[in-house]
Amino acid sequence: MTKQAGRSARDSVWLEGRARRGGRSGQPSGLDRERITAASVRLLDAEGLAKFSMRRLAAELNVTAMSLYWYVDTKDDLLELALDATYAELRLPDPDNADEDWRDQLRALATAYRAQLVRHPWLSPLAGRFLNIGPNSLAFSRVIQRVVRRAGLPAHGVTGAISAVFQFVYGFGTIEGHFLTRIADTGLSPDEYFEQAMSMVDEVPGTADVMRESKDLMAARGGDTVAEMLDRDFTFALDLLIAGIEAMVTRG
């Protein structure tokens, strides 16, 4: 059989010791893996995934593109490193702390993950593209698992509960991040954009009827700003999921 194009699981930067490489002999001075990774995160935040390249990163660091390959084998290796670096930003609770309720810890983890996805809109496509077996990602996953175990679910239900909560957060945070990126391109504030969009929708035949039916629900949701509306929706949906976990524990 011929080898298929693309990256296999064995190609992950976290395998075969490549992520721990500090550079090869004779590498250019002034660079290290941490500095390159941090610059990658900044560049991805500023310009997005589509524009990211080794040449652009080299210009940002004021080095040649070839000098970066002393520290990584491919651009994908660097994207994996940048992805894992963002998980280091998350403040993780102590799942062994009996004084903290598992519900509060789960809410804190979910809220932090949502903020991470919004802060780094390029993260969501990479999270589905790579194995996510870097040390920071694994630490995040380990804490989530231990917190959800404290809920008292049977063992076979733990991964389902984790999926329900964090796939919801992934979807919510991804859409929110894309929404805010789109708004930033217009030069408007989120509230200005929302008001303009609602006014335009009212002028579209058919669409306006649907929106009128939804206005009472939107009003009942509350919130004077887009940020407040998003926060209310996220909080309520998360509470629903946590209530569902509690109900499944009671059901036994």
XYZ file of C-alpha atoms in Angstrom:
252
model
C 0.000 0.000 0.000
C 1.154 3.506 -0.691
C 1.339 5.946 2.171
C -1.556 8.389 2.195
C -0.828 12.106 2.123
C -1.201 14.044 5.356
C -0.116 13.621 8.947
C -0.607 10.401 10.873
C -0.806 10.118 14.653
C 2.892 9.264 14.682
C 3.663 12.679 13.192
C 2.702 14.575 16.359
C 5.391 16.880 17.708
C 4.788 15.380 21.148
C 5.992 11.964 20.033
C 9.554 10.713 19.603
C 10.989 13.516 21.744
C 10.748 16.230 19.089
C 8.856 18.643 21.353
C 11.634 18.536 23.912
C 14.378 19.349 21.443
C 16.159 22.506 22.539
C 17.737 23.095 19.160
C 20.409 21.416 17.120
C 24.106 22.010 17.372
C 25.119 25.235 15.678
C 21.667 26.785 16.014
C 21.337 30.575 15.668
C 21.799 32.501 18.905
C 18.986 34.544 20.427
C 16.282 31.984 19.706
C 14.753 29.195 21.748
C 11.666 27.018 21.519
C 9.710 29.065 24.087
C 10.375 32.383 22.358
C 9.377 30.990 18.965
C 6.191 29.466 20.370
C 5.193 32.665 22.166
C 5.750 34.686 18.989
C 3.632 32.184 17.064
C 0.733 32.653 19.494
C 0.972 36.444 19.199
C 1.074 36.292 15.409
C -1.855 33.869 15.213
C -3.869 36.150 17.508
C -3.060 39.198 15.410
C -3.392 37.810 11.872
C -5.209 34.474 12.088
C -4.427 30.946 10.989
C -4.793 31.502 7.241
C -1.985 34.069 7.117
C 0.406 32.198 9.408
C 3.631 31.029 7.767
C 7.199 30.282 8.779
C 8.349 33.187 6.604
C 5.959 35.601 8.340
C 7.019 34.321 11.757
C 10.679 34.697 10.866
C 10.086 38.314 9.885
C 8.359 38.894 13.228
C 11.404 37.492 15.037
C 13.851 39.251 12.688
C 15.533 35.989 11.669
C 15.622 33.888 8.526
C 12.910 31.298 7.945
C 15.521 28.544 7.754
C 16.754 29.374 11.259
C 13.372 28.322 12.687
C 13.926 24.792 11.427
C 16.727 24.368 13.943
C 13.920 24.154 16.519
C 10.973 22.546 14.696
C 10.718 20.168 11.753
C 7.520 21.586 10.220
C 5.008 24.399 10.514
C 2.510 21.882 11.902
C 4.920 21.115 14.751
C 4.929 24.797 15.616
C 1.137 25.031 15.438
C 0.893 22.096 17.873
C 3.260 23.857 20.255
C 1.265 27.096 19.998
C -1.983 25.217 20.581
C -0.693 23.601 23.757
C 0.787 26.893 24.979
C -2.696 28.432 25.154
C -3.798 25.753 27.645
C -1.124 27.014 30.023
C -3.200 30.195 30.377
C -5.999 28.285 32.119
C -6.213 28.383 35.887
C -7.005 24.842 36.987
C -8.821 24.073 40.246
C -7.625 21.410 42.663
C -9.988 18.461 42.158
C -8.901 17.048 45.538
C -10.071 20.149 47.409
C -13.078 18.883 49.366
C -13.997 22.472 50.319
C -14.893 23.286 46.702
C -18.062 21.946 45.083
C -17.525 19.989 41.863
C -20.256 22.067 40.209
C -18.392 25.306 40.877
C -15.146 23.772 39.650
C -16.819 22.511 36.475
C -18.352 25.944 35.825
C -14.935 27.552 36.300
C -13.291 25.128 33.854
C -16.019 25.573 31.257
C -15.945 29.368 31.578
C -12.153 29.439 31.246
C -12.265 27.218 28.153
C -14.881 29.428 26.534
C -12.705 32.497 27.154
C -9.678 30.683 25.716
C -11.549 29.859 22.497
C -12.761 33.445 22.139
C -9.333 34.891 22.928
C -7.667 32.669 20.318
C -10.139 32.112 17.417
C -7.517 30.048 15.545
C -7.501 27.484 18.350
C -10.740 25.651 17.524
C -9.733 24.291 14.086
C -6.380 23.144 15.472
C -8.017 21.423 18.454
C -9.773 19.125 16.009
C -6.722 18.700 13.798
C -4.094 17.539 16.278
C -3.975 14.906 19.012
C -3.912 17.419 21.887
C -1.428 15.387 23.907
C 0.801 18.261 24.960
C 1.482 18.667 28.698
C -0.810 21.651 29.218
C -3.704 20.114 27.304
C -3.315 16.828 29.173
C -3.269 18.664 32.519
C -6.531 20.394 31.574
C -8.137 17.101 30.506
C -6.968 15.305 33.641
C -8.488 17.924 35.944
C -11.789 17.873 34.019
C -11.981 14.109 34.350
C -11.273 14.171 38.081
C -13.795 16.958 38.699
C -16.577 15.170 36.800
C -15.800 11.911 38.612
C -16.610 13.712 41.865
C -20.196 14.170 40.682
C -20.870 10.515 41.435
C -21.720 9.289 37.946
C -21.161 5.629 37.099
C -17.829 5.144 35.361
C -19.447 4.509 31.983
C -21.137 7.929 32.105
C -18.122 10.118 32.881
C -16.876 10.567 29.319
C -20.405 11.267 28.080
C -20.845 13.993 30.690
C -17.498 15.517 29.750
C -18.483 15.462 26.071
C -21.846 17.092 26.778
C -20.278 19.985 28.663
C -17.092 20.627 26.731
C -18.358 19.986 23.231
C -21.065 22.539 24.046
C -18.390 24.967 25.259
C -16.284 24.278 22.169
C -19.220 25.087 19.886
C -20.319 28.146 21.845
C -16.797 29.564 22.138
C -15.962 28.856 18.492
C -19.058 30.635 17.173
C -18.585 33.519 19.609
C -14.943 33.898 18.557
C -15.852 33.927 14.860
C -18.661 36.407 15.540
C -16.334 38.813 17.334
C -13.691 38.467 14.621
C -16.287 39.355 11.985
C -17.332 42.387 14.029
C -13.738 43.536 14.448
C -13.358 43.576 10.658
C -16.238 46.069 10.392
C -14.748 48.590 12.799
C -17.984 48.609 14.806
C -18.466 47.689 18.445
C -20.411 44.453 19.136
C -23.433 46.479 20.258
C -23.328 48.726 17.175
C -23.024 45.693 14.914
C -25.929 43.940 16.631
C -28.207 46.955 16.315
C -27.282 47.414 12.664
C -27.841 43.723 11.903
C -31.241 43.703 13.604
C -32.321 46.763 11.623
C -31.256 45.161 8.363
C -33.026 41.888 9.172
C -36.282 43.745 9.756
C -36.190 44.812 6.101
C -35.853 41.278 4.678
C -39.176 39.655 3.687
C -39.810 36.408 5.504
C -36.848 36.828 7.817
C -38.528 39.720 9.596
C -41.496 37.493 10.504
C -39.216 34.922 12.106
C -37.383 37.615 14.045
C -40.633 39.099 15.348
C -41.576 35.702 16.744
C -38.204 35.543 18.483
C -38.201 39.043 19.952
C -40.139 38.064 23.068
C -37.633 35.311 23.765
C -34.731 37.694 23.205
C -36.333 40.248 25.516
C -36.948 37.613 28.189
C -33.286 36.593 28.037
C -32.339 40.038 29.304
C -29.050 41.875 29.019
C -28.369 45.383 27.768
C -25.259 44.522 25.746
C -24.156 41.740 23.416
C -21.657 40.579 26.021
C -24.377 40.348 28.666
C -26.682 38.432 26.333
C -23.960 35.946 25.462
C -23.037 35.507 29.122
C -26.663 34.867 30.104
C -27.116 32.265 27.366
C -23.863 30.526 28.215
C -24.565 30.455 31.947
C -28.093 29.126 31.528
C -27.043 26.434 29.046
C -24.195 25.353 31.315
C -26.555 25.179 34.292
C -28.859 22.951 32.230
C -26.007 20.562 31.515
C -24.907 20.446 35.150
C -28.511 19.832 36.203
C -28.571 16.979 33.716
C -25.499 15.424 35.318
C -27.148 15.741 38.734
C -30.311 14.099 37.394
C -28.337 11.168 35.982
C -26.556 10.707 39.312
C -29.934 10.631 41.083
C -31.286 8.170 38.530
C -28.334 5.943 39.390
